[in-house]
Structure formats: C-alpha cells, structure tokens
Coordinates of C-alpha atoms in Angstrom, one line a residue:
S166 CA 114.2 46.3 158.3
V167 CA 112.0 45.1 155.7
N168 CA 108.5 46.2 154.9
I169 CA 106.1 43.9 153.0
V170 CA 102.6 45.0 151.9
A171 CA 100.3 42.3 150.7
F172 CA 97.0 43.2 148.9
G173 CA 94.1 40.9 148.0
N174 CA 92.1 37.8 149.2
E175 CA 93.3 34.4 148.3
R176 CA 90.3 32.5 149.5
D177 CA 87.6 31.4 147.1
G178 CA 84.9 34.0 147.3
F179 CA 82.2 31.2 147.4
S180 CA 83.9 29.1 149.8
E181 CA 82.1 28.5 153.1
D182 CA 85.4 27.7 154.7
N183 CA 86.4 31.0 156.8
Q184 CA 88.9 29.5 158.9
Q185 CA 91.2 28.7 155.8
S186 CA 95.0 30.3 156.6
S187 CA 96.0 33.1 154.7
L188 CA 99.1 33.1 152.5
I189 CA 101.1 35.5 154.6
W190 CA 100.5 33.8 157.9
S191 CA 101.3 30.3 156.5
Y192 CA 104.7 31.6 155.3
L193 CA 105.5 33.4 158.7
G194 CA 104.5 30.0 160.5
R195 CA 106.3 27.6 158.4
S196 CA 109.6 29.3 157.3
A197 CA 112.6 28.3 159.3
L198 CA 114.1 31.9 158.8
I199 CA 111.1 33.7 160.6
S200 CA 111.2 34.0 164.4
E201 CA 109.2 36.1 167.3
T202 CA 106.1 36.7 164.9
E203 CA 103.5 39.1 166.5
S204 CA 100.2 40.1 164.8
S205 CA 97.8 43.0 165.4
V206 CA 94.4 43.8 163.7
V207 CA 93.4 47.4 162.6
L208 CA 89.8 48.0 162.1
N209 CA 87.8 50.4 160.3
S210 CA 85.4 52.1 162.8
A211 CA 83.3 53.5 160.0
N212 CA 82.4 50.1 158.7
H213 CA 79.2 48.6 160.5
T214 CA 80.7 45.1 159.7
R215 CA 83.7 45.8 161.5
N216 CA 85.9 44.4 158.7
P217 CA 89.7 44.7 159.2
V218 CA 91.5 47.1 157.3
F219 CA 94.7 45.3 157.4
T220 CA 96.6 42.8 159.8
E221 CA 100.0 44.0 160.9
Y222 CA 102.6 41.1 161.6
Q223 CA 106.0 41.8 163.1
A224 CA 108.8 39.2 163.1
R225 CA 112.7 38.7 162.9
V226 CA 114.1 37.4 159.8
F227 CA 117.8 36.4 159.0
G228 CA 118.5 36.5 162.5
N229 CA 118.3 40.0 163.5
V230 CA 116.4 41.8 160.7
R231 CA 113.1 43.5 161.6
L232 CA 110.2 42.3 159.3
V233 CA 106.8 44.2 159.1
V234 CA 104.2 42.7 156.9
H235 CA 101.1 44.7 156.3
D236 CA 98.3 42.0 155.0
C237 CA 95.2 44.0 153.4
P238 CA 92.5 41.6 152.4
L239 CA 89.9 44.1 151.1
W240 CA 90.6 46.2 148.2
D241 CA 88.1 48.6 149.5
I242 CA 90.9 50.6 151.3
F243 CA 91.8 52.2 147.8
D244 CA 88.4 53.7 148.0
S245 CA 87.4 54.2 151.7
D246 CA 91.2 55.2 152.8
R247 CA 93.4 56.6 149.9
Y248 CA 95.8 58.2 152.6
T249 CA 96.6 54.7 154.1
S250 CA 96.7 53.0 150.9
R251 CA 99.3 55.4 149.6
S252 CA 101.2 55.4 152.9
L253 CA 101.4 51.5 152.8
I254 CA 102.7 51.3 149.1
G255 CA 105.1 54.3 149.8
G256 CA 106.8 52.5 152.5
A257 CA 106.6 49.1 151.0
D258 CA 110.1 47.3 150.0
I259 CA 108.1 44.5 148.6
I260 CA 104.4 44.2 147.3
V261 CA 102.5 40.9 147.1
I262 CA 99.4 40.7 145.3
K263 CA 97.1 37.5 145.8
Y264 CA 94.0 36.2 144.5
S265 CA 92.2 33.0 144.2
V266 CA 92.0 31.3 140.7
N267 CA 88.5 30.3 141.4
D268 CA 87.1 33.9 141.9
K269 CA 87.0 35.4 138.4
T270 CA 84.9 38.4 139.7
S271 CA 87.4 39.4 142.2
F272 CA 90.3 39.0 139.6
Q273 CA 88.4 41.4 137.0
E274 CA 87.8 43.8 139.6
L275 CA 91.4 43.9 140.7
K276 CA 92.5 44.2 137.0
D277 CA 90.0 46.8 135.9
S278 CA 89.7 49.2 139.1
Y279 CA 92.8 48.7 141.2
V280 CA 95.8 47.7 139.1
P281 CA 95.5 51.3 137.5
M282 CA 95.8 52.8 140.9
I283 CA 98.7 50.6 142.0
K284 CA 100.7 51.5 138.6
K285 CA 100.0 55.1 139.5
A286 CA 101.2 54.7 143.0
L287 CA 104.6 52.9 141.8
N288 CA 105.2 55.3 139.1
H289 CA 108.1 57.0 140.7
C290 CA 109.6 53.9 142.8
S291 CA 111.0 50.8 141.8
V292 CA 109.6 47.9 144.1
P293 CA 109.6 44.4 143.3
V294 CA 105.9 42.9 142.9
I295 CA 104.9 39.2 143.4
I296 CA 101.7 38.1 142.0
S297 CA 100.3 34.9 143.8
A298 CA 97.8 32.8 142.2
V299 CA 96.4 30.8 145.0
G300 CA 94.3 27.6 144.6
A301 CA 93.6 24.8 142.3
R302 CA 91.0 25.4 139.5
K303 CA 87.9 23.5 140.5
N304 CA 86.3 22.6 137.2
E305 CA 89.2 20.5 136.0
V306 CA 92.9 19.5 136.7
P307 CA 94.9 22.7 136.9
C308 CA 96.6 23.5 133.7
T309 CA 99.5 25.6 133.3
C310 CA 99.5 26.1 129.6
P311 CA 99.5 29.7 128.5
L312 CA 97.3 28.9 125.6
C313 CA 94.6 27.0 127.5
T314 CA 91.3 28.5 127.5
S315 CA 89.0 25.7 128.6
D316 CA 88.4 27.1 132.1
R317 CA 88.5 30.9 131.0
R318 CA 84.8 31.3 131.9
S319 CA 84.8 30.3 135.5
C320 CA 88.2 30.5 136.7
V321 CA 91.3 33.0 136.3
T322 CA 93.7 31.2 133.7
T323 CA 97.4 31.3 133.8
S324 CA 97.7 33.5 130.8
E325 CA 95.4 36.2 132.6
G326 CA 97.7 36.1 135.6
I327 CA 101.0 36.3 133.4
Q328 CA 99.3 39.3 131.3
L329 CA 98.7 41.0 134.6
A330 CA 102.2 40.2 135.9
K331 CA 103.5 41.9 132.5
E332 CA 101.5 45.1 133.2
L333 CA 103.0 45.6 136.6
G334 CA 106.3 44.3 136.0
A335 CA 105.9 41.6 138.5
T336 CA 107.1 38.0 139.5
Y337 CA 104.1 35.6 138.7
L338 CA 103.8 32.5 140.9
E339 CA 101.2 29.7 141.0
L340 CA 100.5 28.1 144.4
H341 CA 98.2 25.1 143.8
T342 CA 98.0 24.7 147.6
L343 CA 99.5 26.2 150.8
N344 CA 101.7 23.4 151.8
D345 CA 105.2 23.2 152.8
F346 CA 106.6 23.0 149.2
Y347 CA 104.6 25.8 147.9
I348 CA 105.1 28.2 150.9
Q349 CA 108.5 27.6 151.9
K350 CA 110.4 26.6 148.8
Y351 CA 108.4 28.4 146.0
F352 CA 106.7 31.4 147.4
G353 CA 109.2 31.9 150.3
G354 CA 112.2 31.4 148.1
V355 CA 111.1 34.4 145.7
L356 CA 110.0 36.4 148.8
E357 CA 113.5 35.8 150.5
Y358 CA 115.4 36.7 147.4
F359 CA 113.8 40.1 147.2
M360 CA 114.3 40.6 151.1
I361 CA 117.9 40.1 150.5
Q362 CA 117.8 42.3 147.5
S363 CA 116.2 45.0 149.6
L364 CA 118.8 44.6 152.5
N365 CA 121.6 45.0 150.0
Q366 CA 120.2 48.2 148.3
K367 CA 119.6 49.8 151.7
S368 CA 123.1 48.9 153.0
S369 CA 124.5 50.4 149.9
D370 CA 122.5 53.6 150.0
K371 CA 123.8 54.0 153.7
M372 CA 127.4 53.4 152.9
K373 CA 127.1 56.1 150.3
K374 CA 125.5 58.6 152.3
R375 CA 128.1 58.0 154.9
K376 CA 130.7 58.5 152.4
K377 CA 129.5 61.8 151.4
T378 CA 129.1 63.2 155.0
Q379 CA 132.8 62.4 155.6
K380 CA 134.4 64.3 152.7
C381 CA 134.1 67.5 154.6
R382 CA 135.7 67.7 157.9
V383 CA 133.5 70.7 159.2
K384 CA 130.0 69.5 159.7
P385 CA 127.1 71.8 158.5
P386 CA 124.6 72.9 161.1
Q387 CA 122.0 70.6 161.8
L388 CA 118.5 71.4 160.6
E389 CA 116.0 70.1 163.0
Q390 CA 112.6 68.9 161.7
P391 CA 109.7 71.4 161.9
E392 CA 107.2 70.8 164.8
K393 CA 104.6 68.2 164.2
M394 CA 101.3 69.4 162.5
P395 CA 98.1 68.9 164.6
I396 CA 96.5 65.9 163.5
L397 CA 92.9 65.9 162.4
R398 CA 90.9 62.7 162.6
G399 CA 87.9 61.8 160.7
E400 CA 84.5 61.3 162.1
A401 CA 83.0 57.8 161.4
S402 CA 80.1 58.0 159.0
H403 CA 76.5 57.5 160.6
Y404 CA 74.9 57.5 157.2
D405 CA 72.9 54.1 157.8
S406 CA 72.1 54.9 161.5
D407 CA 70.6 58.3 160.1
L408 CA 68.4 56.6 157.7
H409 CA 67.4 53.9 160.1
N410 CA 66.4 56.4 163.0
L411 CA 64.2 57.9 160.5
L412 CA 61.9 54.9 160.9
F413 CA 61.4 55.8 164.4
C414 CA 60.8 59.5 164.2
C415 CA 57.8 59.4 162.2
Q416 CA 58.6 62.6 160.4
C417 CA 57.7 63.3 157.0
V418 CA 55.9 59.9 156.5
D419 CA 54.3 59.8 153.1
V420 CA 53.1 56.0 153.1
I421 CA 51.2 53.9 155.5
F422 CA 51.0 50.1 155.2
Y423 CA 47.9 48.4 156.3
S424 CA 46.9 44.9 156.7
E425 CA 44.1 43.3 154.6
D426 CA 41.6 43.8 157.3
L427 CA 42.6 47.7 157.2
K428 CA 44.6 47.6 160.4
K429 CA 47.7 50.2 160.5
V430 CA 50.9 48.0 160.4
V431 CA 53.7 50.6 159.9
E432 CA 54.6 54.2 158.6
A433 CA 57.5 54.6 156.1
H434 CA 58.9 57.1 153.4
K435 CA 58.6 56.5 149.5
I436 CA 62.1 57.9 148.8
I437 CA 63.9 55.4 151.1
L438 CA 61.8 52.2 149.7
C439 CA 62.5 53.3 146.2
S440 CA 66.0 53.9 146.5
V441 CA 66.6 50.2 147.5
S442 CA 63.8 48.5 145.5
H443 CA 62.3 48.5 141.9
V444 CA 59.3 46.9 143.4
F445 CA 58.4 50.2 145.3
M446 CA 59.5 52.2 142.2
L447 CA 56.6 50.4 140.4
L448 CA 54.3 50.6 143.2
F449 CA 54.7 54.6 143.6
N450 CA 54.7 55.0 139.8
V451 CA 58.5 56.1 139.8
K452 CA 58.7 53.6 136.8
S453 CA 56.6 52.1 134.6
P454 CA 56.2 48.4 133.7
A455 CA 57.6 49.2 130.3
D456 CA 60.7 50.6 132.3
I457 CA 61.3 47.8 134.5
H458 CA 61.2 44.9 131.7
D459 CA 61.2 42.1 134.4
S460 CA 58.0 40.0 134.7
A461 CA 59.2 38.8 138.1
I462 CA 59.3 42.3 139.6
I463 CA 55.9 42.9 138.2
R464 CA 54.1 40.0 139.6
T465 CA 55.8 40.7 142.9
T466 CA 54.3 44.1 143.1
Q467 CA 50.8 42.9 142.1
S468 CA 50.8 40.2 144.5
L469 CA 52.3 41.8 147.5
F470 CA 50.7 45.3 147.6
A471 CA 47.9 47.5 146.3
V472 CA 47.5 51.3 146.6
N473 CA 44.0 52.1 148.0
N474 CA 42.5 55.5 148.4
E475 CA 39.1 54.5 149.4
A476 CA 37.3 56.7 152.3
V477 CA 37.2 53.6 154.7
F478 CA 40.6 54.5 156.2
P479 CA 40.6 56.9 159.2
V480 CA 41.4 60.5 158.2
L481 CA 44.9 61.6 159.3
S482 CA 45.7 64.9 160.4
S483 CA 49.3 65.4 159.3
G484 CA 49.5 69.2 160.0
S485 CA 51.3 69.8 156.7
S486 CA 50.5 71.3 153.5
C487 CA 51.8 68.3 151.8
D488 CA 49.7 65.7 150.1
P489 CA 48.3 63.0 152.7
P490 CA 50.5 59.6 152.9
V491 CA 49.6 57.0 150.4
R492 CA 47.6 54.1 151.8
V493 CA 49.0 50.7 150.8
V494 CA 47.4 47.4 151.6
V495 CA 49.7 44.3 152.1
K496 CA 48.1 41.4 150.4
D497 CA 50.1 38.7 151.8
S498 CA 49.2 38.2 155.6
V499 CA 52.5 36.2 156.4
F500 CA 54.5 39.0 154.8
C501 CA 52.7 41.7 156.7
S502 CA 53.3 40.2 159.8
C503 CA 57.1 40.6 159.3
L504 CA 56.8 43.9 157.5
S505 CA 58.0 45.8 160.4
D506 CA 61.5 43.7 160.5
I507 CA 61.7 43.9 156.9
L508 CA 61.8 47.8 156.8
H509 CA 64.1 47.6 159.5
F510 CA 66.4 45.7 157.2
I511 CA 65.7 48.2 154.2
Y512 CA 66.4 51.4 156.4
S513 CA 69.6 49.9 157.6
G514 CA 70.9 49.9 154.3
A515 CA 69.8 46.5 153.2
F516 CA 72.8 44.4 153.9
Q517 CA 72.3 42.9 157.4
W518 CA 70.5 39.6 155.8
E519 CA 71.7 37.5 158.6
R520 CA 69.9 39.7 161.2
L521 CA 66.8 39.7 159.2
E522 CA 66.8 35.9 159.0
E523 CA 67.2 35.8 162.7
D524 CA 64.3 38.2 163.4
I525 CA 62.0 36.3 161.0
K526 CA 63.0 32.9 162.4
K527 CA 62.0 34.3 166.0
K528 CA 58.6 35.6 164.8
L529 CA 57.5 32.5 162.4
K530 CA 58.2 29.0 163.5
D531 CA 57.1 27.4 160.4
P532 CA 60.2 26.7 158.0
E533 CA 57.9 26.9 154.9
K534 CA 56.6 30.5 156.0
I535 CA 60.2 31.7 157.0
E536 CA 61.4 30.6 153.4
H537 CA 58.2 32.1 151.9
V538 CA 59.0 35.6 153.4
L539 CA 62.7 35.6 152.7
E540 CA 61.9 34.8 148.9
K541 CA 59.6 37.7 148.8
V542 CA 62.3 40.1 150.2
K543 CA 64.7 38.7 147.7
C544 CA 62.2 39.5 144.9
I545 CA 61.7 43.0 146.2
L546 CA 65.4 43.5 146.1
K547 CA 65.7 42.0 142.9
T548 CA 67.5 44.1 140.0
P549 CA 65.7 43.9 136.7
G550 CA 67.2 41.4 134.5
K551 CA 69.5 39.6 136.8
L552 CA 69.9 36.7 139.0
S553 CA 66.5 34.8 138.0
K554 CA 67.0 31.9 140.2
L555 CA 66.6 33.6 143.5
K556 CA 66.5 30.3 145.4
D557 CA 70.2 30.0 144.5
C558 CA 71.0 33.4 145.9
R559 CA 73.4 33.1 148.8
P560 CA 73.2 35.7 151.6
H561 CA 76.4 37.4 150.8
Q562 CA 75.1 38.2 147.3
I563 CA 72.1 39.8 148.5
K564 CA 73.6 43.3 148.6
R565 CA 74.6 42.8 144.9
L566 CA 70.9 42.7 144.1
C567 CA 70.2 46.3 145.1
S568 CA 71.5 48.6 142.2
T569 CA 69.7 52.0 143.2
S570 CA 70.4 54.2 145.8
L571 CA 69.5 57.7 147.2
R572 CA 71.8 59.0 144.5
F573 CA 69.4 58.3 141.8
F574 CA 67.0 60.8 143.4
F575 CA 69.5 63.5 143.9
N576 CA 68.5 67.0 142.2
T577 CA 65.4 65.4 140.6
P578 CA 61.8 66.2 141.0
V579 CA 60.8 62.6 141.3
L580 CA 59.2 62.1 144.6
A581 CA 60.2 65.6 145.6
D582 CA 58.3 67.2 148.2
V583 CA 60.5 70.5 148.9
I584 CA 61.9 73.1 146.3
F585 CA 65.0 75.3 147.4
K586 CA 65.2 78.5 145.7
I587 CA 68.5 79.9 145.5
Q588 CA 70.3 82.4 143.1
G589 CA 67.3 82.4 140.8
A590 CA 67.2 78.6 140.5
T591 CA 65.2 75.9 142.0
V592 CA 66.6 72.7 143.4
P593 CA 64.4 69.8 144.2
A594 CA 64.8 67.7 147.3
H595 CA 63.2 65.3 149.7
R596 CA 62.3 66.2 153.1
A597 CA 62.6 62.8 154.6
V598 CA 66.4 62.7 153.5
L599 CA 67.1 66.2 154.8
V600 CA 65.4 65.5 158.2
A601 CA 67.4 62.1 158.7
R602 CA 70.5 63.5 157.7
C603 CA 70.6 67.3 159.2
E604 CA 69.4 68.2 162.5
V605 CA 69.1 72.0 161.6
M606 CA 66.8 70.9 158.6
A607 CA 64.9 68.4 161.0
A608 CA 64.1 71.3 163.3
M609 CA 63.1 73.5 160.4
F610 CA 60.6 71.4 158.8
N611 CA 59.2 70.1 162.1
G612 CA 59.1 73.3 164.2
N613 CA 56.9 76.5 164.1
Y614 CA 58.7 77.6 161.1
L615 CA 57.3 78.7 157.7
E616 CA 59.5 76.0 155.8
A617 CA 57.4 73.4 157.9
N618 CA 54.4 74.0 155.6
N619 CA 55.7 75.5 152.6
I620 CA 56.7 73.7 149.5
L621 CA 59.0 76.5 148.2
V622 CA 61.9 77.3 150.7
P623 CA 64.7 80.1 150.0
V624 CA 68.1 79.9 150.7
Y625 CA 70.5 82.6 151.4
G626 CA 74.3 83.1 152.3
V627 CA 75.7 80.2 149.9
S628 CA 75.9 79.6 146.1
K629 CA 74.0 77.3 144.1
D630 CA 76.8 75.1 143.4
T631 CA 77.8 74.9 147.1
F632 CA 74.3 74.0 148.3
L633 CA 74.2 71.5 145.6
S634 CA 77.4 69.7 146.9
F635 CA 76.0 70.2 150.4
L636 CA 72.8 68.3 149.4
E637 CA 74.9 65.6 147.4
Y638 CA 76.7 64.9 150.6
L639 CA 73.4 64.5 152.5
Y640 CA 72.2 62.0 149.9
T641 CA 75.2 60.0 149.1
D642 CA 77.6 60.5 152.3
S643 CA 80.4 61.5 149.9
C644 CA 81.9 64.7 149.1
C645 CA 84.5 65.6 146.0
P646 CA 85.4 69.4 146.3
A647 CA 87.2 70.7 142.9
S648 CA 89.2 73.2 144.8
I649 CA 90.4 74.4 148.0
L650 CA 88.1 77.5 147.7
Q651 CA 85.0 75.2 146.9
A652 CA 86.1 73.0 150.0
M653 CA 86.0 76.0 152.2
S654 CA 82.7 77.2 150.8
L655 CA 81.3 73.9 151.4
L656 CA 82.6 74.0 155.0
I657 CA 81.0 77.2 155.9
C658 CA 77.8 75.7 154.4
A659 CA 78.1 72.8 156.6
E660 CA 78.9 74.8 159.5
M661 CA 75.7 76.9 158.9
Y662 CA 73.5 73.6 159.1
Q663 CA 75.6 71.9 161.7
V664 CA 76.7 68.8 159.8
T665 CA 80.1 68.5 161.6
R666 CA 81.2 65.4 159.7
L667 CA 81.2 67.1 156.5
Q668 CA 83.0 70.0 158.2
H669 CA 85.8 67.6 159.1
I670 CA 85.8 66.2 155.5
C671 CA 86.2 69.7 154.1
E672 CA 89.1 70.4 156.7
L673 CA 90.9 67.1 155.5
Y674 CA 90.5 67.9 152.0
I675 CA 92.0 71.5 152.4
I676 CA 94.9 70.1 154.6
T677 CA 95.7 67.3 152.0
Q678 CA 95.8 69.6 149.1
L679 CA 98.2 72.1 150.9
Q680 CA 100.5 69.4 152.1
S681 CA 100.8 68.1 148.5
M682 CA 101.5 71.6 147.2
P683 CA 105.5 71.7 146.1
S684 CA 107.3 74.8 147.6
R685 CA 107.7 76.8 144.4
E686 CA 103.9 76.3 143.6
L687 CA 103.2 77.7 147.2
A688 CA 105.3 80.6 146.7
S689 CA 103.5 81.5 143.4
T690 CA 100.1 80.7 144.3
R691 CA 97.4 83.5 144.4
L692 CA 95.5 81.4 146.9
S693 CA 95.6 83.4 150.3
I694 CA 96.4 81.0 153.2
V695 CA 95.7 84.0 155.8
S696 CA 92.4 84.5 154.0
L697 CA 91.7 80.9 154.7
L698 CA 92.8 81.2 158.3
R699 CA 90.4 84.0 158.8
K700 CA 87.1 82.2 157.4
A701 CA 88.2 78.8 159.6
K702 CA 88.3 81.1 162.9
F703 CA 85.2 82.9 161.9
H704 CA 83.2 79.6 161.2
N705 CA 84.5 77.9 164.4
S706 CA 86.9 75.5 162.6
D707 CA 89.5 75.4 165.4
C708 CA 91.3 72.5 164.2
L709 CA 91.8 73.7 160.7
S710 CA 92.8 77.4 162.0
T711 CA 95.4 76.0 164.4
W712 CA 96.6 73.8 161.4
L713 CA 97.0 76.8 158.9
L714 CA 99.0 78.5 161.6
H715 CA 101.5 75.8 162.0
F716 CA 101.6 75.4 158.3
I717 CA 102.5 79.3 157.9
A718 CA 105.1 78.8 160.6
T719 CA 106.6 75.5 158.9
N720 CA 106.9 77.4 155.7
Y721 CA 108.0 80.8 157.3
L722 CA 110.5 81.5 154.5
I723 CA 107.8 81.5 151.7
F724 CA 104.9 83.3 153.7
S725 CA 107.1 85.9 155.3
Q726 CA 107.9 87.4 151.9
K727 CA 104.1 87.7 150.9
P728 CA 102.1 91.0 151.4
E729 CA 99.1 88.7 153.4
F730 CA 101.6 88.0 156.1
Q731 CA 101.4 91.5 157.3
D732 CA 97.5 90.7 157.9
L733 CA 98.1 88.3 160.6
S734 CA 97.2 89.5 164.0
V735 CA 99.7 90.2 166.9
D736 CA 99.0 87.1 168.7
E737 CA 99.1 85.1 165.3
R738 CA 102.4 86.8 164.3
N739 CA 103.9 85.7 167.8
F740 CA 102.8 82.2 167.5
V741 CA 104.3 82.0 164.0
E742 CA 107.6 83.5 165.1
M743 CA 107.9 81.3 168.0
H744 CA 107.0 78.1 165.8
R745 CA 108.8 79.3 162.8
W746 CA 110.9 76.7 160.6
P747 CA 113.8 77.0 160.1
S748 CA 114.6 78.9 163.1
D749 CA 116.8 82.2 163.5
I750 CA 119.4 80.1 165.4
Y751 CA 119.6 77.7 162.4
L752 CA 120.0 80.6 159.8
K753 CA 122.8 82.4 161.7
Q754 CA 124.7 79.0 162.2
L755 CA 124.2 78.5 158.4
A756 CA 125.7 81.7 157.4
D757 CA 128.6 81.2 159.7
Y758 CA 129.3 77.8 158.1
R759 CA 128.9 79.3 154.5
N760 CA 131.6 82.1 155.3
Y761 CA 133.9 79.3 157.2
I762 CA 133.6 77.3 153.8
H763 CA 134.4 80.4 151.6
S764 CA 137.3 81.3 153.8
Q765 CA 138.9 77.8 153.6
K766 CA 138.2 77.7 149.5
C767 CA 136.6 74.4 149.8
Y768 CA 133.4 73.1 148.4
C769 CA 130.7 71.6 150.7
T770 CA 129.2 68.6 149.4
V771 CA 126.1 69.0 151.6
M772 CA 125.2 72.6 150.5

C-alpha cells in the first residue's frame, strides 16, 4: 500500500466559490491509474463550525496496490490535535503541501508557524515532499521568473515557493489550473514517480527481512504483542457554551443596559464584554482614550453608550456585598432593539456572524437599519489601528477583528471581584468566569456559603502554582503542565472542583509523557508510577489507574526490579502477573532457544 498525506488549502481565501474541486480529488477522479475510489470525512466534534479534520480517500493504483490519501485542508490540526498530525506524518510515504498563490496570508502563516513543525516531524525519516502552488496570479499574467518581484505584495511569488521547497528538501510544482495537463501529466507524473519509488523501497526492505530470517533454520520463539492499552478519549470543549449560558443564568451580573426611556433591556457582565471589545474597555474604564489610539472606537463608545448613576433608576437588591451593577443607557434606539441578539453573538464567542445577520434581519425589516446595526457591531469588534474601512469587511474576517480574550484578564486585578488567598499570596479573579466554567464555584458563590458575600476567599489543599494553572484553564480552555507531577497535582485540583474535562486533559498528558519515555529512562527515573497509581485511584481517576496497571504489566521486566513494585496490593499484583509482558512462557522458550543455539555453536541473526 501507499499512504499519501496532503496538507493545506489550495483554494483562494477570498474566493466565494466553495464548490471548487480540490487538487487531490481532481487527481483521483482523472488519473487513468486510479480505480475504486472511496472517500470519508472525519469531523472534529469539539469545533462548533463542524469543519473537517481531514478527508480520507481509498483507491487502487497500478492495478492492485492499495492507495490511502488523507487530505487535511486546515493547518489548525497541528494546534488542536498534535497526536493526529504526528500520526499522519509518521505513517506517510509521500507528503503533499498545497497552497493558493493568491492567498499570501495563509502562505506566510504556513511558512512561519507550520513548516518548522513539519521539519521537526520529518527529522528522523526521509519522506518525499511535493509543494504545489495552485492557481494563476490574479493581478497579472503568471510569471515564472525567480527574480520577479512585481506581484510580491499580493501574491505568493515563484521564488518564495522555491525557497520554501529548499527548506524542506521538496519538489516544487506550479499548477496554474486544475485541468487534465496539470493534474495528469504534471502533478500526477511526479506523484506516481514517488509512488513507484516507495513501492520499490518497501519491496526491497521486505526481501532483506526475509533473507535474514532464513539464515537460521531454527526459528526463535515468537514474542506476541502486549495487550492493547485502554484508550482514553478526550472530552469535547464546551468553553463557548459555558460563557453563552452565563447570559441566561443572571448570576454575578455587574452591568445593566437600559433604553433611552430608562426601561431595562438586558443584564450582562463586564468581563465578557471587555474580553471581546475595546469599546467596552473604554466604557468601563479598563482602558483610557490615550491607550486606545483609535478615534473610531472612541466615537463609537460616545455615540452608543452612556454610564448613568442617577437616582431615577429602580433600586436593585443584589444580595451581595459587591458593588451594585453599572447602569448603561443605550443612546441608539435601533441598536438597542437588537442588543439582546448582539449580546448572544458576543457571549457565543463572536464568530457566528451569519447567525447574527439572520437574527437582525428577522427583527428589522428595513435594509438601511439592518446595515446600520451591523456596522455598529463591526465598530464594537474593531481592533485599534486596523481595518479602517469597515464597510469592506467580509463576514469571514469579523473574527480577526477581535484581538482580546479572557486571557488578558487572567491573574490581574482589572475588573476583579474576588480574591483567593493561598499559601500567603493573593490571586485576583472574576466571579462571572468562575461561575460559568465551574459548577462547584457556581454553587459556592450562589448558595448559603460565606464565599457568596466575601471578597477574600481562602483556598486549601492545593499549591499556588497548581491553582493558577487551574484558573488559567477556566479562563483560556487550555492547559500546559510542565511535568507529570504537575499534571497529577492539576488533576487532583480538577477533581476537587469537579471539572471533568480538565481531568481528562491531565490524564492524557500523563499517558502521553509515559508512552514517549524510552525504556532506559523509564528504568532510571525516580518518578514512582505506583505512587501515581495510588493518587489516581484515590481521586477517582478510574481510566488513568487502569491504564497505569496495564503500563506496569507491559513493562514488567523494568518495574519488577524496582522497590516500589512491592507496594502493589494483592489484587494489583495478580492483575500485573496475569497481563505481564513478556510472559513466563515466552521467557522459558527464549532460554531454551539460547541453549540450543549455544549447543549448536552457531550465531543467531535475530538475537
């Protein structure tokens, strides 16, 4: 069989044609050597937009050779799922990198961010790489001169593509269009050449292996593979839905929007609003006009909102010792009528632009009013100093406007309304984020507990560094432990606050680190696997504890020599002995085979 992995999107990033055939599909459909083509799409369940992680094609080539192609259009797979990306590259016989010559931004991102990852993954293997520059440059007739710089600003030049190919030791192709000549003769010819080379190499390796095994008449005992480890599957992220649900629960509200006639419109949270918009940062004094350096944002803030603390508002009994909510009057009546839909858009992560357009069109029938409200939303999401012509902003570019996030407010006193005291230090935080992301803290700040009305909240049972890592996950939905022990401490903290997804992330980190540890390092490490097993069981991490038992059994010859092996319970010892690898039977057969080889005075080429 031949395995091909294709990375990148050859379509123009600004093109409206989403039905354009891909390079891989065009080749599979047109090549005379390909038959019995089938395809399947693998989706990422953690992604709200349901983008495909990769498309898998299976076909027959050269008559009876199985061809498997994984087409990954999104480079995000290197960020969101490193295990899958490494597995794809590790099993590839040929790698194809494709890009559009008219999408300079994507090419630059490929060159700066992902080429180093690919080079690192290919460090220990020699896999042929084909770089395909697809499309005709739109600003002028395509130029193949390596010294041409006329289209360097808007398009990817030939010299840039050749330079990238040199960095990867790859073959560079320019495909001006996906017609029969470029697909079959040009791209197909190069690809099929590498297919033949791969098949010849595999055939040669197979013959060498067969010759080695035939040198000794007496075969060594067959060592069976160890039992498969239990598979731990990660839990899908619910970060956006957690923050979106905060808009409905009305807990920890610290800002209320009113219409011009002082009628209550909707309640919200400063921390969420400021995390996506510099307009709200300016409104709530998180930043000053001198910090913004953008007159458009300042004008938008002044024209849309006004903070009002007059006594004409009804008195609210929040039942908390915190400051009363800030009252904001919305000056624009049309914008105010759509404010609820706009907040739903913001709390959902500010990326479902098409849905926001549909909701506003249902509410406002007048096209001018619809355009007016959408322009105001774009102004709210505007990044200082960028994209001055908002009318030319396309929907898929809206997300790029938002440069801030909750990470900006992590471990800072800005807008903080609760302070954790731990190991003599203080850690500022925001109740709204904690309530949205952690059910235990939601109950703590909403029930009949002292923490509900206190600003200073003591924390016991965890270290400051571990608690900071826990809060960082709540704010950013990401977790990067520095070691296995830190991951275990974070897992214990996550179990204490019942954040199951963080528990699973820590479990997967521990498993990945142990699996990548060489046998020599595993034998010499001071890390106690049995101690990890004890903690995993005590803190209800059943998947991790089961996996650790299998890990000890699979590496029986290493762990049976360690003093900690004696600390296993009777049931654990019985499990390990039952599933140990290699087995007693194999070791006995191996000893008999060695005695036979010694008695015959010959050398075993296998051993």
